[in-house]
Coordinates of C-alpha atoms in Angstrom, one line a residue:
M1 CA 94.1 295.8 120.9
D2 CA 92.5 292.4 120.6
Y3 CA 89.5 293.3 118.4
G4 CA 88.3 292.8 114.9
L5 CA 86.0 295.3 113.1
I6 CA 82.8 294.5 111.3
G7 CA 80.4 297.0 109.7
N8 CA 78.4 298.0 106.6
C9 CA 79.1 301.7 105.9
K10 CA 76.3 302.7 108.3
S11 CA 77.5 301.5 111.6
S12 CA 80.1 299.1 113.0
A13 CA 81.1 296.9 115.9
L14 CA 84.3 295.7 117.6
V15 CA 84.4 291.9 118.3
H16 CA 86.9 290.7 120.8
R17 CA 89.1 287.8 119.9
S18 CA 87.2 285.9 122.6
G19 CA 83.9 286.3 120.7
S20 CA 82.4 289.2 122.6
I21 CA 81.0 292.3 121.0
D22 CA 82.3 295.0 123.3
W23 CA 81.6 298.2 121.3
C24 CA 78.7 299.0 119.0
C25 CA 76.6 302.0 118.2
L26 CA 73.2 301.7 116.5
P27 CA 71.8 302.8 114.1
N28 CA 74.7 304.9 113.0
F29 CA 78.4 305.4 113.7
N30 CA 77.9 308.3 116.0
S31 CA 74.8 307.0 117.8
P32 CA 74.9 306.3 121.5
S33 CA 76.4 303.0 122.3
T34 CA 74.5 299.7 122.5
F35 CA 77.5 297.9 123.9
A36 CA 80.4 299.7 125.6
R37 CA 82.4 297.2 127.7
L38 CA 85.3 298.6 125.8
L39 CA 85.0 301.7 128.0
D40 CA 83.6 300.3 131.2
P41 CA 83.1 296.8 132.6
G42 CA 79.4 297.5 133.0
G43 CA 79.0 299.2 129.6
G44 CA 77.3 296.2 127.9
H45 CA 78.4 293.3 125.8
F46 CA 77.2 290.4 123.7
S47 CA 79.3 287.3 124.1
I48 CA 79.3 283.7 122.9
E49 CA 81.4 281.2 124.7
L50 CA 82.0 277.5 124.2
D51 CA 81.0 275.7 127.3
G52 CA 83.7 273.7 129.1
G53 CA 86.7 276.0 128.4
K54 CA 88.2 277.0 125.1
T55 CA 91.1 278.2 123.1
V56 CA 90.4 280.9 120.5
S57 CA 91.6 282.2 117.2
Q58 CA 90.2 284.9 115.0
A59 CA 90.6 285.9 111.4
Y60 CA 88.7 287.4 108.5
L61 CA 87.3 285.4 105.7
P62 CA 89.6 286.2 102.8
S63 CA 88.8 289.3 100.9
T64 CA 85.9 290.3 103.2
N65 CA 84.9 292.1 106.3
I66 CA 83.3 289.0 107.7
L67 CA 85.0 287.9 110.9
V68 CA 85.4 284.3 112.1
T69 CA 86.2 283.5 115.7
R70 CA 87.1 279.8 116.4
Q71 CA 86.6 278.4 119.8
E72 CA 87.6 274.8 120.6
N73 CA 88.4 272.4 123.4
A74 CA 89.2 268.7 123.6
D75 CA 85.6 267.7 123.1
S76 CA 84.1 270.2 120.6
A77 CA 84.7 273.2 118.4
I78 CA 82.7 276.0 116.9
D79 CA 83.1 279.0 114.5
I80 CA 81.4 282.3 115.3
I81 CA 80.8 284.2 112.1
D82 CA 80.2 287.9 112.6
Y83 CA 79.2 290.5 110.0
M84 CA 76.8 293.3 109.3
P85 CA 74.9 292.8 106.0
R86 CA 75.9 294.9 103.0
Y87 CA 75.1 294.1 99.4
M88 CA 73.3 295.6 96.3
D89 CA 69.5 295.3 96.8
S90 CA 68.9 296.9 93.4
E91 CA 70.9 298.5 90.6
T92 CA 71.4 301.6 92.7
A93 CA 70.5 300.8 96.3
Y94 CA 72.4 299.0 99.0
H95 CA 70.9 296.8 101.7
R96 CA 72.8 297.9 104.8
P97 CA 70.4 297.7 107.8
P98 CA 71.6 298.5 111.3
E99 CA 72.0 294.9 112.2
I100 CA 74.6 292.4 113.4
H101 CA 74.4 288.8 112.2
R102 CA 76.1 286.1 114.2
I103 CA 76.3 282.5 113.0
I104 CA 77.4 279.7 115.3
K105 CA 78.7 276.8 113.2
P106 CA 79.4 273.5 115.0
L107 CA 82.6 271.9 113.7
R108 CA 83.1 268.8 115.8
G109 CA 81.7 267.0 118.9
M110 CA 78.5 268.2 120.6
P111 CA 79.2 271.8 121.4
H112 CA 77.2 273.7 124.0
V113 CA 77.4 277.5 124.2
R114 CA 76.6 280.2 126.7
I115 CA 75.4 283.5 125.4
Q116 CA 75.4 286.7 127.4
F117 CA 73.2 289.4 125.8
V118 CA 73.8 292.4 127.9
P119 CA 72.9 295.6 126.0
R120 CA 73.3 298.9 127.9
L121 CA 71.7 301.5 125.7
N122 CA 72.6 305.2 125.6
Y123 CA 76.2 304.9 126.8
A124 CA 74.9 302.7 129.7
Q125 CA 73.0 305.7 131.1
G126 CA 69.8 304.9 132.9
E127 CA 68.5 301.3 133.0
T128 CA 68.1 299.0 130.1
H129 CA 65.2 296.6 130.4
T130 CA 65.5 293.2 128.7
T131 CA 62.2 291.4 128.0
L132 CA 61.5 287.9 126.6
R133 CA 58.8 287.8 124.0
P134 CA 57.5 284.8 122.0
S135 CA 60.0 285.1 119.1
L136 CA 62.5 287.6 120.3
I137 CA 64.2 289.4 123.1
T138 CA 63.6 293.2 123.4
A139 CA 66.0 295.6 125.2
S140 CA 64.8 299.1 125.8
N141 CA 65.9 302.3 127.5
G142 CA 63.5 305.1 127.3
L143 CA 62.5 305.5 123.6
E144 CA 65.5 303.5 122.4
S145 CA 65.4 299.8 121.8
V146 CA 67.1 296.9 120.0
F147 CA 65.7 293.4 119.1
L148 CA 67.4 290.0 119.2
Y149 CA 66.2 287.1 117.1
S150 CA 67.6 283.5 117.2
N151 CA 66.8 279.9 116.4
L152 CA 68.3 279.0 119.8
A153 CA 66.3 278.7 123.0
L154 CA 65.7 282.3 124.0
P155 CA 64.7 281.5 127.7
E156 CA 68.0 279.7 128.2
M157 CA 69.8 282.7 126.7
M158 CA 68.1 285.0 129.2
H159 CA 69.5 282.9 132.0
D160 CA 73.0 282.3 130.7
G161 CA 72.2 278.6 130.3
A162 CA 74.3 276.2 128.3
M163 CA 72.6 275.5 124.9
P164 CA 73.5 272.7 122.5
V165 CA 74.4 273.7 119.0
K166 CA 73.6 270.7 116.8
E167 CA 73.4 272.6 113.5
D168 CA 74.1 276.2 112.4
A169 CA 72.5 278.6 114.8
Y170 CA 71.9 282.3 114.2
L171 CA 71.5 285.4 116.2
L172 CA 70.3 288.6 114.6
L173 CA 70.5 291.9 116.5
T174 CA 68.6 294.7 114.9
Y175 CA 67.7 298.3 115.7
H176 CA 64.4 297.9 113.9
E177 CA 61.9 295.3 115.0
K178 CA 61.2 292.8 112.2
I179 CA 57.7 292.6 110.6
Q180 CA 58.6 289.0 109.5
P181 CA 61.0 287.2 111.9
P182 CA 64.2 285.9 110.2
T183 CA 64.6 282.3 108.9
Q184 CA 67.6 280.1 108.6
S185 CA 67.4 280.3 104.8
A186 CA 67.1 284.1 104.8
M187 CA 70.1 284.4 107.1
Q188 CA 72.1 282.2 104.8
Q189 CA 71.2 284.4 101.9
H190 CA 72.3 287.5 103.7
F191 CA 75.6 285.9 104.4
E192 CA 76.2 284.7 100.9
R193 CA 75.3 288.1 99.4
T194 CA 77.4 290.0 101.8
K195 CA 80.4 287.7 101.2
A196 CA 80.0 288.1 97.5
Y197 CA 79.8 291.9 97.8
W198 CA 83.1 292.1 99.6
E199 CA 84.8 289.7 97.3
H200 CA 83.7 291.7 94.3
W201 CA 84.8 294.9 95.9
V202 CA 88.3 293.4 96.5
E203 CA 88.4 292.1 92.9
N204 CA 88.2 295.7 91.8
C205 CA 91.2 296.7 93.8
S206 CA 94.5 297.4 92.0
V207 CA 97.0 296.4 94.7
P208 CA 100.8 296.7 94.7
K209 CA 103.1 293.8 95.0
V210 CA 104.6 295.3 98.1
A211 CA 102.6 294.3 101.3
T212 CA 99.6 293.1 99.2
E213 CA 97.8 291.5 102.1
A214 CA 98.2 294.5 104.4
V215 CA 97.0 296.8 101.6
L216 CA 93.8 294.8 101.1
R217 CA 93.0 294.6 104.8
S218 CA 93.6 298.3 105.1
A219 CA 91.4 299.0 102.1
L220 CA 88.6 296.9 103.5
A221 CA 88.9 298.7 106.9
L222 CA 88.8 302.1 105.2
K223 CA 85.7 301.2 103.3
L224 CA 84.0 300.5 106.6
M225 CA 84.7 304.1 107.6
A226 CA 82.5 305.5 104.8
F227 CA 79.0 306.6 105.7
D228 CA 77.0 305.8 102.6
E229 CA 74.1 308.1 103.4
T230 CA 76.1 311.3 103.0
G231 CA 79.5 310.5 101.7
A232 CA 81.2 311.4 105.0
I233 CA 84.3 309.5 106.1
I234 CA 84.9 308.9 109.9
A235 CA 88.3 309.0 111.4
A236 CA 87.6 305.9 113.5
P237 CA 84.5 304.1 114.8
T238 CA 85.4 304.6 118.5
T239 CA 85.6 307.3 121.1
S240 CA 88.0 307.9 124.0
L241 CA 90.5 305.1 123.5
P242 CA 93.5 306.9 125.1
E243 CA 96.7 308.0 123.3
I244 CA 98.4 307.4 126.7
V245 CA 96.8 305.0 129.2
G246 CA 95.7 306.7 132.4
E247 CA 95.9 310.2 130.9
C248 CA 93.3 312.5 129.4
R249 CA 94.2 312.5 125.7
N250 CA 91.0 310.8 124.9
W251 CA 88.9 312.0 121.9
D252 CA 85.7 311.1 120.0
Y253 CA 86.7 310.2 116.4
R254 CA 83.3 309.2 115.0
Y255 CA 83.1 312.3 112.9
C256 CA 84.3 313.5 109.5
W257 CA 87.4 315.6 109.4
L258 CA 87.8 317.5 106.2
R259 CA 91.5 317.0 106.4
D260 CA 91.5 313.2 107.1
A261 CA 88.8 312.2 104.6
P262 CA 90.6 313.5 101.5
L263 CA 93.7 311.5 102.4
V264 CA 91.6 308.4 102.9
L265 CA 89.9 308.9 99.6
E266 CA 93.3 309.5 97.8
S267 CA 94.5 306.1 99.1
L268 CA 91.3 304.4 97.8
K269 CA 91.6 306.1 94.5
S270 CA 95.2 304.9 94.2
I271 CA 93.9 301.3 94.2
G272 CA 91.1 301.9 91.8
H273 CA 88.1 302.9 93.9
F274 CA 86.6 306.3 93.0
T275 CA 83.0 306.1 94.2
E276 CA 83.9 307.2 97.7
A277 CA 85.6 310.4 96.4
R278 CA 82.5 311.3 94.3
E279 CA 80.2 310.9 97.2
F280 CA 82.5 312.9 99.5
I281 CA 82.6 315.8 96.9
R282 CA 78.8 315.7 97.1
F283 CA 79.1 315.9 100.8
L284 CA 81.2 319.0 100.4
L285 CA 78.8 320.6 98.0
R286 CA 76.0 320.2 100.5
L287 CA 78.2 321.6 103.4
F288 CA 79.1 324.7 101.4
E289 CA 76.0 325.3 99.4
S290 CA 75.9 328.9 100.5
K291 CA 78.8 331.2 99.7
Q292 CA 78.4 332.6 103.2
S293 CA 79.3 329.3 104.8
E294 CA 82.0 329.1 107.4
V295 CA 84.5 326.3 107.2
Q296 CA 85.3 324.2 110.2
I297 CA 87.7 321.2 110.3
V298 CA 85.2 318.6 111.5
Y299 CA 81.5 317.8 111.0
G300 CA 79.0 315.2 112.0
I301 CA 78.5 312.4 109.5
G302 CA 75.2 314.0 108.5
G303 CA 76.9 317.4 108.0
E304 CA 76.1 318.6 111.5
R305 CA 78.1 321.6 112.6
D306 CA 77.3 321.6 116.3
I307 CA 79.3 318.6 117.7
E308 CA 80.8 320.3 120.8
E309 CA 81.9 317.7 123.3
Y310 CA 80.7 316.6 126.7
T311 CA 81.9 313.9 129.0
L312 CA 80.4 310.7 130.5
P313 CA 81.6 310.6 134.1
H314 CA 79.8 307.4 134.9
L315 CA 82.0 305.4 132.6
A316 CA 85.4 304.3 133.9
G317 CA 87.2 304.7 130.6
Y318 CA 89.5 302.3 128.8
Q319 CA 91.9 300.9 131.4
N320 CA 90.6 303.7 133.7
S321 CA 91.6 306.5 131.3
I322 CA 89.2 309.3 131.7
P323 CA 87.3 311.3 130.6
V324 CA 85.1 309.5 128.1
R325 CA 84.0 312.1 125.6
V326 CA 81.2 312.5 123.1
G327 CA 81.6 315.1 120.5
N328 CA 84.8 316.9 119.6
N329 CA 85.8 320.5 120.3
A330 CA 88.1 320.5 117.3
C331 CA 85.0 321.9 115.6
L332 CA 85.8 325.1 117.4
T333 CA 89.5 325.4 116.3
H334 CA 90.8 327.3 113.3
Q335 CA 93.0 325.1 111.1
N336 CA 94.2 326.6 107.8
D337 CA 95.4 323.4 106.2
V338 CA 91.9 322.2 105.6
F339 CA 91.5 324.2 102.4
G340 CA 94.5 322.6 100.8
E341 CA 93.3 319.1 101.4
M342 CA 89.8 319.7 100.0
L343 CA 91.1 321.5 96.9
N344 CA 93.7 318.7 96.3
T345 CA 90.9 316.2 96.3
L346 CA 88.9 318.3 93.8
Y347 CA 92.0 318.7 91.5
L348 CA 92.8 315.0 91.6
Y349 CA 89.2 314.0 90.8
Y350 CA 88.5 316.5 88.1
G351 CA 92.0 317.4 86.9
H352 CA 94.5 314.6 87.4
Y353 CA 92.2 311.6 86.9
G354 CA 89.6 313.5 84.8
L355 CA 86.8 311.3 86.1
E356 CA 84.0 313.8 85.4
P357 CA 83.8 317.2 83.7
L358 CA 84.2 320.1 86.1
T359 CA 80.7 321.5 86.8
D360 CA 79.4 325.0 87.6
E361 CA 78.7 323.9 91.1
V362 CA 82.2 322.5 91.7
W363 CA 83.7 325.6 90.2
S364 CA 81.7 327.7 92.7
L365 CA 83.0 325.5 95.5
T366 CA 86.5 325.9 94.2
K367 CA 86.3 329.7 94.2
F368 CA 84.8 329.6 97.7
L369 CA 87.6 327.5 99.1
V370 CA 90.4 329.3 97.3
N371 CA 89.1 332.7 98.3
S372 CA 88.7 331.5 101.9
A373 CA 92.3 330.2 102.0
S374 CA 93.5 333.5 100.5
K375 CA 91.9 335.4 103.4
E376 CA 93.0 333.0 106.1
W377 CA 96.5 332.0 105.3
E378 CA 98.3 334.9 107.1
K379 CA 96.5 334.2 110.4
P380 CA 97.9 331.9 113.1
D381 CA 96.0 328.6 113.6
A382 CA 95.8 325.5 115.8
S383 CA 97.9 323.3 113.3
I384 CA 97.2 319.9 112.0
W385 CA 97.5 318.6 115.6
E386 CA 94.6 320.7 116.8
F387 CA 96.3 322.3 119.8
R388 CA 93.7 323.6 122.1
G389 CA 95.6 326.4 123.7
L390 CA 98.3 327.2 121.2
R391 CA 98.1 329.4 118.1
A392 CA 101.1 330.0 115.9
H393 CA 102.2 330.3 112.2
F394 CA 102.7 326.6 111.7
T395 CA 104.8 325.7 108.7
F396 CA 102.5 322.8 107.6
S397 CA 99.4 325.1 107.6
K398 CA 101.3 327.6 105.4
V399 CA 102.3 324.8 103.0
L400 CA 98.7 323.6 102.7
S401 CA 97.6 327.1 102.1
W402 CA 100.1 327.2 99.2
V403 CA 98.5 323.9 98.1
A404 CA 95.1 325.4 98.2
L405 CA 96.2 328.2 95.9
D406 CA 98.2 325.9 93.6
R407 CA 95.3 323.5 93.1
G408 CA 93.0 326.4 92.7
V409 CA 95.2 327.7 89.8
R410 CA 95.1 324.3 88.2
L411 CA 91.4 324.0 88.5
A412 CA 91.0 327.6 87.1
E413 CA 93.1 326.6 84.1
L414 CA 90.9 323.5 83.6
A415 CA 87.8 325.7 83.7
G416 CA 89.3 328.2 81.3
K417 CA 89.2 331.0 83.9
S418 CA 92.4 332.8 83.3
Y419 CA 91.5 335.8 85.5
A420 CA 91.3 333.5 88.5
A421 CA 94.4 331.6 87.7
E422 CA 96.4 334.8 87.4
R423 CA 95.1 336.3 90.6
W424 CA 95.5 333.1 92.6
G425 CA 98.9 332.5 91.1
M426 CA 100.2 335.7 92.6
I427 CA 98.9 334.8 96.0
R428 CA 100.5 331.4 95.7
E429 CA 103.9 332.9 95.1
K430 CA 103.5 335.2 98.0
I431 CA 102.8 332.3 100.3
R432 CA 105.8 330.4 99.0
E433 CA 108.0 333.4 99.6
D434 CA 106.7 333.7 103.1
I435 CA 107.4 330.0 103.9
E436 CA 110.9 330.1 102.5
A437 CA 111.6 333.3 104.5
N438 CA 110.1 332.2 107.8
G439 CA 109.7 328.4 107.8
W440 CA 113.3 327.6 107.3
D441 CA 115.5 327.5 110.4
P442 CA 119.1 328.5 109.5
Q443 CA 120.5 326.9 112.7
K444 CA 118.6 323.7 112.3
Q445 CA 119.1 323.7 108.6
A446 CA 115.5 322.4 108.3
Y447 CA 111.9 323.5 108.1
T448 CA 110.6 323.4 111.6
Q449 CA 107.2 323.2 113.3
A450 CA 106.4 326.9 113.2
Y451 CA 107.8 330.3 112.4
G452 CA 110.4 331.3 114.9
V453 CA 110.3 327.9 116.6
S454 CA 113.2 325.4 116.5
H455 CA 111.1 322.3 117.3
M456 CA 110.8 319.7 114.6
D457 CA 107.4 318.4 113.6
A458 CA 106.5 315.3 111.5
S459 CA 104.1 317.3 109.4
V460 CA 106.9 318.9 107.5
L461 CA 107.6 315.4 106.1
L462 CA 104.7 316.1 103.8
M463 CA 106.2 319.1 102.0
A464 CA 107.5 317.0 99.1
R465 CA 104.3 314.9 98.9
Y466 CA 102.2 318.0 98.1
G467 CA 104.8 319.3 95.6
F468 CA 106.0 322.3 97.6
L469 CA 109.6 320.9 97.6
K470 CA 111.1 318.5 95.1
P471 CA 112.6 315.3 96.4
T472 CA 115.9 316.4 94.9
D473 CA 115.9 319.7 96.8
E474 CA 118.7 319.8 99.3
R475 CA 116.5 321.5 101.9
W476 CA 114.1 318.5 101.7
R477 CA 117.0 316.0 102.4
Q478 CA 118.2 318.2 105.3
T479 CA 114.7 318.4 106.8
V480 CA 114.1 314.7 106.6
E481 CA 117.4 314.0 108.3
R482 CA 116.7 316.5 111.0
C483 CA 113.3 314.9 111.7
E484 CA 115.1 311.5 111.9
T485 CA 117.5 312.8 114.5
E486 CA 114.9 314.6 116.7
L487 CA 111.6 312.7 116.3
I488 CA 112.6 309.0 116.3
K489 CA 112.6 307.2 119.7
N490 CA 113.1 303.5 120.0
G491 CA 112.5 303.2 116.3
W492 CA 109.2 305.0 116.3
V493 CA 108.4 308.5 115.1
F494 CA 106.7 311.1 117.2
R495 CA 104.6 313.9 115.8
Y496 CA 106.7 316.3 117.9
T497 CA 108.6 316.1 121.1
A498 CA 108.0 319.5 122.6
A499 CA 105.3 319.9 125.3
D500 CA 101.8 320.7 124.2
D501 CA 98.5 321.6 126.0
F502 CA 98.7 318.3 128.0
G503 CA 102.4 317.9 128.6
V504 CA 105.2 316.0 126.8
P505 CA 104.0 313.3 124.3
K506 CA 104.9 309.8 125.5
T507 CA 103.6 307.6 122.6
A508 CA 104.5 307.6 119.0
F509 CA 102.0 308.5 116.2
L510 CA 101.8 305.7 113.7
L511 CA 101.1 307.9 110.8
A512 CA 104.3 309.9 111.4
S513 CA 106.3 306.6 111.1
F514 CA 104.7 306.0 107.7
W515 CA 105.5 309.6 106.7
M516 CA 109.1 309.0 107.7
A517 CA 109.3 305.7 105.7
K518 CA 108.1 307.5 102.6
A519 CA 110.4 310.4 103.2
F520 CA 113.4 308.0 103.4
A521 CA 112.4 306.5 100.1
T522 CA 112.3 309.9 98.4
I523 CA 115.8 310.7 99.4
G524 CA 117.2 307.4 98.3
Q525 CA 117.4 305.6 101.6
K526 CA 115.2 302.7 100.5
D527 CA 116.6 300.2 103.0
K528 CA 115.6 302.5 105.9
A529 CA 112.2 303.0 104.3
Y530 CA 111.5 299.2 104.0
R531 CA 112.8 298.5 107.5
L532 CA 110.5 301.1 109.0
F533 CA 107.5 300.0 106.9
E534 CA 108.0 296.4 108.0
K535 CA 108.3 297.5 111.6
I536 CA 105.0 299.2 111.4
L537 CA 103.3 296.3 109.7
A538 CA 104.6 294.0 112.4
A539 CA 102.8 296.1 115.0
R540 CA 99.3 295.3 113.5
N541 CA 97.0 293.2 115.6
H542 CA 96.0 289.6 115.0
V543 CA 93.6 290.5 112.2
G544 CA 95.8 293.2 110.6
L545 CA 94.3 296.4 112.1
L546 CA 96.1 299.4 113.5
S547 CA 95.2 302.2 116.0
E548 CA 96.4 305.8 116.0
D549 CA 99.4 305.5 118.4
I550 CA 101.8 303.0 119.9
D551 CA 103.6 302.6 123.1
I552 CA 107.3 302.7 122.1
E553 CA 108.3 300.3 125.0
T554 CA 105.6 297.7 124.9
G555 CA 104.3 297.9 121.4
E556 CA 100.7 298.2 122.7
L557 CA 98.4 299.8 120.2
L558 CA 96.7 302.9 121.7
G559 CA 94.2 305.5 120.6
N560 CA 91.0 305.1 118.7
F561 CA 90.8 301.9 116.8
P562 CA 91.0 301.1 114.0
Q563 CA 92.3 304.4 112.8
A564 CA 91.6 305.6 109.2
Y565 CA 94.8 307.6 109.1
S566 CA 97.0 304.6 109.8
H567 CA 95.3 302.3 107.3
M568 CA 95.4 305.1 104.6
A569 CA 99.1 305.3 105.2
V570 CA 99.6 301.5 104.8
I571 CA 98.2 301.8 101.3
N572 CA 100.0 305.0 100.3
T573 CA 103.4 303.8 101.6
A574 CA 103.1 300.4 99.9
M575 CA 102.1 302.2 96.6
L576 CA 105.1 304.5 96.8
L577 CA 107.6 301.7 97.6
D578 CA 106.1 299.5 94.9
D579 CA 106.2 302.4 92.4
Q580 CA 109.9 303.0 93.1
K581 CA 110.5 299.3 92.8
N582 CA 109.0 298.7 89.4
N583 CA 107.4 301.9 88.2
Q584 CA 104.5 300.1 86.6
V585 CA 101.0 301.2 85.8
S586 CA 98.2 299.0 87.0
P587 CA 95.9 297.8 84.2
R588 CA 92.8 298.2 86.5
N589 CA 93.4 302.0 86.5
N590 CA 93.1 302.1 82.8
G591 CA 96.6 303.4 82.3
I592 CA 96.3 306.3 84.7
K593 CA 99.6 306.8 86.5
I594 CA 99.0 307.1 90.3
P595 CA 100.7 310.2 91.7
T596 CA 103.3 309.4 94.3
L597 CA 103.9 312.8 95.8

């Protein structure tokens, strides 16, 4: 996956290592695409190429989300600097317009460049008209439009002509037409302020000594998944990048999963960033303002409930993998683990870290979520893997239902509500008894995927993380070893190996490999843990990014990219290994010990 990610917590774009923007949605993450060559050769792109041939390299400016692509040949060289502006515009407000800023910096010789500005708005549906105006190029499709400003010759750009770059040149693509056209000095100011913002954000990270560089890059990538306007966290900024090339496991991840987001926030909290968690809790409070609300697993970034999927048959798909989907029918599935993740987030924020006093509103949300979990836990569900046609009593869903009641008890004790703590405590014990009676397979000598099923499932590798099992429990060691035996192929960990709605899985799930590495560490197999962790880090692309899945034979990164789950796990695994290595408390966290469950 030869792309770097730029963004500003409103939208994002993927920049190919050759210097072409092949995926971008404006003005927001989940808007229809402006460029989609990632999914179809005719989907639209925005490329800059050094005339006369080139070799290329690409890297981020240190401690930023500013991407630099270097192109050079025997006669000349340029840097292409890509970013989306983000910085504090006042004490409380961020400047984060739906814009891409591209700077072409001549390094040597007399470079000439060719620029192809080929937007195809609205997922390349209908015709996009490009018009040259006195100070800009306008691209429109129906009511949608984008605007390109530059200090280069716009007529030459319209006709793919070679243009000399004698000094720094800029291209500004924006969703909103400018009242005042940009200037070179203004562009430089945007760059400097954006660079300073990211450097300051990184300075406030408390990173482990294990895999420091990988942790910082993952943290920066995760920050780009946060949608400032609501506090939602997206799973990935792309849609329909296939888990298996040529097959139909293609999903739209530009939405907020109430399971994924808390895990991302926990990783950011572990390195000292708490603002994202506060904003996500506000997102939850808005979602469930009414006590009659129904809980679904995934929402739009604005809190939209109706995100049912449809397909775009006119797009060929990534490497001809169809369908290309918009929306996600996971919103229709019933997944009982969601209550545990949300309540764990509330407990960590208000209880473990004690960042703010528990409020009446949050206590009402706690009661709503715990009571919902109490009603739902005995029902079969679609599991963490969102099976579309299968419903069962999945062990992980039961464990997270136990987590929901356990964290509810702790929050009730924090609120001084003994009546709730006592009632929920009884339900918590009932759930534990149910899991111990039905989740353990005597023949496998392990906790398995679901009640009455002998298949192993990587999700059971989280049982100790949430505190249901202690790392010293013999059942935990046996479960980890059974997962190792049955789920690892060619050194990579599968979610499960049994057939699902779409057949037998063929690619490994990167997050499961992280889970296994952490599980190895908890049972004293630290050498295995480090080797597996290093294997995963070696699979990152040229700028340190990971997708959701990996081809176990070729090492090709597959699935939506970059994937929040995977980068969250880079941080959490490094923190656990570092904690086991030196057991130190970071001074940036003010003496707070980071939980390593």
